[in-house]
């Protein structure tokens, strides 16, 4: 099928074809053997000749090469799925001979050149997906006439040019029209005949003529009350914010960003009760944010940044309990930051930079349990101090408060913001010395304390942090400048405007220090450096995951498991710092007896923590495997923001170096006594290494199976609808469903998960 350079790949590809070539009514067969077995059990005839194949599904089969034109001989073919492979070259013209095709999916390959016109003549097609290739050329003007049955057209992320054919309105069954990320231009034709349209995604093209009539096509959707997605951002659309949008009562995603839209956000926007994403950033909107926004109970993304909006931030925003990201930056908002924001318990990130906000930072914000990415209040007129309570933000990555009028000392409680990477307090009125508390913030990357009134010496421990920027310019600091760490490169430290500093590396051109504690400091520095190197290899960079949400328990009682987790006085969970060495001891040197599973990106060991004897599962990523690091990062990214009783609980992440000095990345999870669902459903697949503590016969009753299915459904409902941004697991299978001591299911392995952000255009 694919002409490849590599015989082995070819052989595997052929095996795959055999495996998947037969119709599989239940979708249960995963290998050729399964197929044979299935056929024997059910007494049906499987197979037949290739020519009679009606369905060819080879998605994600790692096939490389060009697509053979002989595929055009499979004249019975109705469904062709070749997505997520590495096909290159042109799409063969012979595909146009497959007159019975109803579904053609070639997404996520590297097909290039033009799409053979014959493909647009396959009049039975209901789904045509060519997303994410390198295809080019204009779309045929008669497309809607030649593909009258089309329900799903996805051509996004290619290099298509020209106009959207007006005939598209004749494909009257169209449900999904996805043309984003191309070079389409011009007028969007009337879509009023597309009564079934639910998802319209045209973002990131050059559509519109920058004229007032550009948005007329939106009115042509006026009767489409079931429109779910309207994504037309990053185009050249001009015109007034269309009020018709308020009539799209099912709308979940409204993305109009990066256009030239003027006018006000209509008050009737509050009618869109199902709206989840409201993204109108980078337009020329004026007026105020209507307080009716507080009626959008399902909203989780609110981006109005980069407009000319004015007035106060409506306190009704406090009504939005699902809100997870809000950006009002770069507008003209005045007044105080509403303390009601403290009710938005799902908030992950707050961006209010470059407005004219006044007053203090409301203390309620420091209690937000999910705040983990960003507080950006920079370039406003905020006054008062940075409150002690900042220490409650122990899951926050960035605090940007530069360019305000904040005063007082930097509170020492900041030492508890242990995941902080960016601390920008420049251009304020902070006094006192650089706090010793920064010493504990091992993850800090950038510190800006410039243009304040800080006094005293530069603390030498700053040289021990892995900083890449330290901006201390324009303060009243004095004394010796260290020479190690960040201080060793003049481009990364800014010290000007501190008249009484001395020493440092020569490039800084500072005067020599008069007394000469040089030798002592460098000797101390050396021992310190040694200690720190040892310490950091011991502890690594620990990503502290989000706080526990107290979850409703199902009627089934659950025994309290022995978790290696303690609680501080405020009841917040503190995650242990687990180093490579600790994990090494916990698993007896990652010994085979402790091995409980292995996957594409690494292995899982059972570990017993010395500290309290608690049992954990340790997933180590094989970083030599292409994609493993990505998988680790994806998993951390996802786990950062989710908590649910039917999701595998991650205790901590360990990012460190091993004994050979190689990078070491691991996730430490709750240990699931009863292994995976796969072990129960297919016990014969169990390797000899997989030992279970539960030696009763591995049989699940209907009732138990039902409960497990419900548990999994709960977790997916949470991932898709209840958490912050929807998360797609992408790898849900029995081996990723783990069972605890009471056979409660916990979904794990988020290595392939995708977080759907505002660009849900895939
Ligand atoms: C849509 O279909 C009708 C009837 O077949 C045809 O007359 C019309 O020209 C088509 N519209 C476009 C824009 O092609
Ligand atoms: C919407 O429907 C009404 C009545 O069914 C009709 O009169 C009107 O023309 C339609 N509007 C559009 C834009 O299709
Ligand atoms: C919304 O729909 C109603 C009835 O269908 C109509 O009267 C009204 O003009 C529409 N509003 C907008 C802003 O299009
Ligand atoms: C807050 O939400 C409720 C629905 O839960 C709604 O009835 C009310 O109008 C909203 N309040 C504001 C100020 O928007
Ligand atoms: C240092 O801080 C000042 C004031 O905030 C800023 O203007 C300057 O760009 C900063 N320098 C760097 C390299 O970030
Ligand atoms: C800076 O600090 C000194 C003493 O620490 C104080 O006397 C002075 O008023 C402060 N300057 C400003 C602008 O706050
Ligand atoms: C200093 O840092 C800059 C930017 O991080 C880098 O480009 C440069 O190579 C460094 N210089 C030295 C001497 O390490």
PDB file of N, CA and C in Angstrom, residues 1-10 12-13 58 60-68 82 84-89 109-111:
ATOM      1  N   UNK A   1       0.829  -1.198   0.000  1.00  0.00           N
ATOM      2  CA  UNK A   1       0.000   0.000   0.000  1.00  0.00           C
ATOM      3  C   UNK A   1       0.868   1.255   0.000  1.00  0.00           C
ATOM      4  N   UNK A   2       1.814   1.285   0.893  1.00  0.00           N
ATOM      5  CA  UNK A   2       2.716   2.412   0.918  1.00  0.00           C
ATOM      6  C   UNK A   2       4.047   1.942   0.363  1.00  0.00           C
ATOM      7  N   UNK A   3       4.633   2.727  -0.486  1.00  0.00           N
ATOM      8  CA  UNK A   3       5.966   2.345  -0.945  1.00  0.00           C
ATOM      9  C   UNK A   3       6.964   2.947   0.028  1.00  0.00           C
ATOM     10  N   UNK A   4       7.626   2.081   0.741  1.00  0.00           N
ATOM     11  CA  UNK A   4       8.521   2.576   1.783  1.00  0.00           C
ATOM     12  C   UNK A   4       9.947   2.175   1.458  1.00  0.00           C
ATOM     13  N   UNK A   5      10.863   2.851   2.096  1.00  0.00           N
ATOM     14  CA  UNK A   5      12.262   2.483   1.925  1.00  0.00           C
ATOM     15  C   UNK A   5      12.589   1.297   2.815  1.00  0.00           C
ATOM     16  N   UNK A   6      11.795   1.133   3.836  1.00  0.00           N
ATOM     17  CA  UNK A   6      12.173   0.212   4.892  1.00  0.00           C
ATOM     18  C   UNK A   6      11.310  -1.047   4.829  1.00  0.00           C
ATOM     19  N   UNK A   7      11.955  -2.176   4.537  1.00  0.00           N
ATOM     20  CA  UNK A   7      11.211  -3.418   4.375  1.00  0.00           C
ATOM     21  C   UNK A   7      10.432  -3.810   5.619  1.00  0.00           C
ATOM     22  N   UNK A   8      11.055  -3.567   6.749  1.00  0.00           N
ATOM     23  CA  UNK A   8      10.417  -3.961   8.008  1.00  0.00           C
ATOM     24  C   UNK A   8       9.120  -3.169   8.212  1.00  0.00           C
ATOM     25  N   UNK A   9       9.198  -1.874   7.955  1.00  0.00           N
ATOM     26  CA  UNK A   9       7.997  -1.039   8.083  1.00  0.00           C
ATOM     27  C   UNK A   9       6.925  -1.565   7.145  1.00  0.00           C
ATOM     28  N   UNK A  10       7.383  -1.944   5.940  1.00  0.00           N
ATOM     29  CA  UNK A  10       6.445  -2.406   4.929  1.00  0.00           C
ATOM     30  C   UNK A  10       5.750  -3.675   5.401  1.00  0.00           C
ATOM     31  N   UNK A  12       5.368  -4.695   8.454  1.00  0.00           N
ATOM     32  CA  UNK A  12       4.464  -4.376   9.555  1.00  0.00           C
ATOM     33  C   UNK A  12       3.184  -3.744   9.021  1.00  0.00           C
ATOM     34  N   UNK A  13       3.354  -2.872   8.032  1.00  0.00           N
ATOM     35  CA  UNK A  13       2.187  -2.208   7.467  1.00  0.00           C
ATOM     36  C   UNK A  13       1.243  -3.246   6.867  1.00  0.00           C
ATOM     37  N   UNK A  58      -6.472   2.351   8.656  1.00  0.00           N
ATOM     38  CA  UNK A  58      -5.054   2.214   8.999  1.00  0.00           C
ATOM     39  C   UNK A  58      -4.567   3.458   9.721  1.00  0.00           C
ATOM     40  N   UNK A  60      -2.993   5.881  12.429  1.00  0.00           N
ATOM     41  CA  UNK A  60      -1.881   5.772  13.388  1.00  0.00           C
ATOM     42  C   UNK A  60      -1.117   4.466  13.243  1.00  0.00           C
ATOM     43  N   UNK A  61      -0.776   4.062  12.042  1.00  0.00           N
ATOM     44  CA  UNK A  61      -0.073   2.793  11.852  1.00  0.00           C
ATOM     45  C   UNK A  61       1.393   2.992  11.503  1.00  0.00           C
ATOM     46  N   UNK A  62       1.888   4.198  11.689  1.00  0.00           N
ATOM     47  CA  UNK A  62       3.290   4.511  11.425  1.00  0.00           C
ATOM     48  C   UNK A  62       3.720   4.118  10.020  1.00  0.00           C
ATOM     49  N   UNK A  63       2.836   4.309   9.064  1.00  0.00           N
ATOM     50  CA  UNK A  63       3.187   4.009   7.681  1.00  0.00           C
ATOM     51  C   UNK A  63       3.893   5.222   7.076  1.00  0.00           C
ATOM     52  N   UNK A  64       4.985   4.934   6.374  1.00  0.00           N
ATOM     53  CA  UNK A  64       5.779   5.989   5.759  1.00  0.00           C
ATOM     54  C   UNK A  64       5.834   5.743   4.255  1.00  0.00           C
ATOM     55  N   UNK A  65       5.907   6.799   3.480  1.00  0.00           N
ATOM     56  CA  UNK A  65       6.058   6.626   2.038  1.00  0.00           C
ATOM     57  C   UNK A  65       4.909   7.253   1.275  1.00  0.00           C
ATOM     58  N   UNK A  66       4.875   7.012  -0.046  1.00  0.00           N
ATOM     59  CA  UNK A  66       3.779   7.569  -0.836  1.00  0.00           C
ATOM     60  C   UNK A  66       2.630   6.573  -0.869  1.00  0.00           C
ATOM     61  N   UNK A  67       1.447   7.066  -1.122  1.00  0.00           N
ATOM     62  CA  UNK A  67       0.282   6.192  -1.163  1.00  0.00           C
ATOM     63  C   UNK A  67       0.197   5.573  -2.560  1.00  0.00           C
ATOM     64  N   UNK A  68       0.169   4.241  -2.601  1.00  0.00           N
ATOM     65  CA  UNK A  68       0.184   3.544  -3.879  1.00  0.00           C
ATOM     66  C   UNK A  68      -1.082   3.826  -4.679  1.00  0.00           C
ATOM     67  N   UNK A  82      -6.790   6.815   6.641  1.00  0.00           N
ATOM     68  CA  UNK A  82      -5.326   6.681   6.655  1.00  0.00           C
ATOM     69  C   UNK A  82      -4.712   7.782   7.512  1.00  0.00           C
ATOM     70  N   UNK A  84      -3.139  10.151  10.524  1.00  0.00           N
ATOM     71  CA  UNK A  84      -2.026  10.049  11.467  1.00  0.00           C
ATOM     72  C   UNK A  84      -0.985   9.017  11.044  1.00  0.00           C
ATOM     73  N   UNK A  85      -0.507   9.112   9.817  1.00  0.00           N
ATOM     74  CA  UNK A  85       0.644   8.338   9.363  1.00  0.00           C
ATOM     75  C   UNK A  85       1.664   9.321   8.805  1.00  0.00           C
ATOM     76  N   UNK A  86       2.624   8.814   8.059  1.00  0.00           N
ATOM     77  CA  UNK A  86       3.627   9.699   7.495  1.00  0.00           C
ATOM     78  C   UNK A  86       3.616   9.642   5.975  1.00  0.00           C
ATOM     79  N   UNK A  87       2.437   9.581   5.373  1.00  0.00           N
ATOM     80  CA  UNK A  87       2.362   9.561   3.918  1.00  0.00           C
ATOM     81  C   UNK A  87       2.902  10.874   3.365  1.00  0.00           C
ATOM     82  N   UNK A  88       3.670  10.760   2.289  1.00  0.00           N
ATOM     83  CA  UNK A  88       4.183  11.963   1.621  1.00  0.00           C
ATOM     84  C   UNK A  88       3.718  11.944   0.163  1.00  0.00           C
ATOM     85  N   UNK A  89       4.038  13.005  -0.552  1.00  0.00           N
ATOM     86  CA  UNK A  89       3.712  13.066  -1.985  1.00  0.00           C
ATOM     87  C   UNK A  89       2.253  13.417  -2.226  1.00  0.00           C
ATOM     88  N   UNK A 109      -1.098  13.832   7.831  1.00  0.00           N
ATOM     89  CA  UNK A 109      -0.022  13.216   7.078  1.00  0.00           C
ATOM     90  C   UNK A 109       0.793  14.338   6.460  1.00  0.00           C
ATOM     91  N   UNK A 110       1.588  14.029   5.462  1.00  0.00           N
ATOM     92  CA  UNK A 110       2.342  15.082   4.788  1.00  0.00           C
ATOM     93  C   UNK A 110       2.047  15.075   3.298  1.00  0.00           C
ATOM     94  N   UNK A 111       0.808  14.783   2.940  1.00  0.00           N
ATOM     95  CA  UNK A 111       0.414  14.851   1.541  1.00  0.00           C
ATOM     96  C   UNK A 111       0.618  16.279   1.055  1.00  0.00           C
TER      97      UNK A 111
END
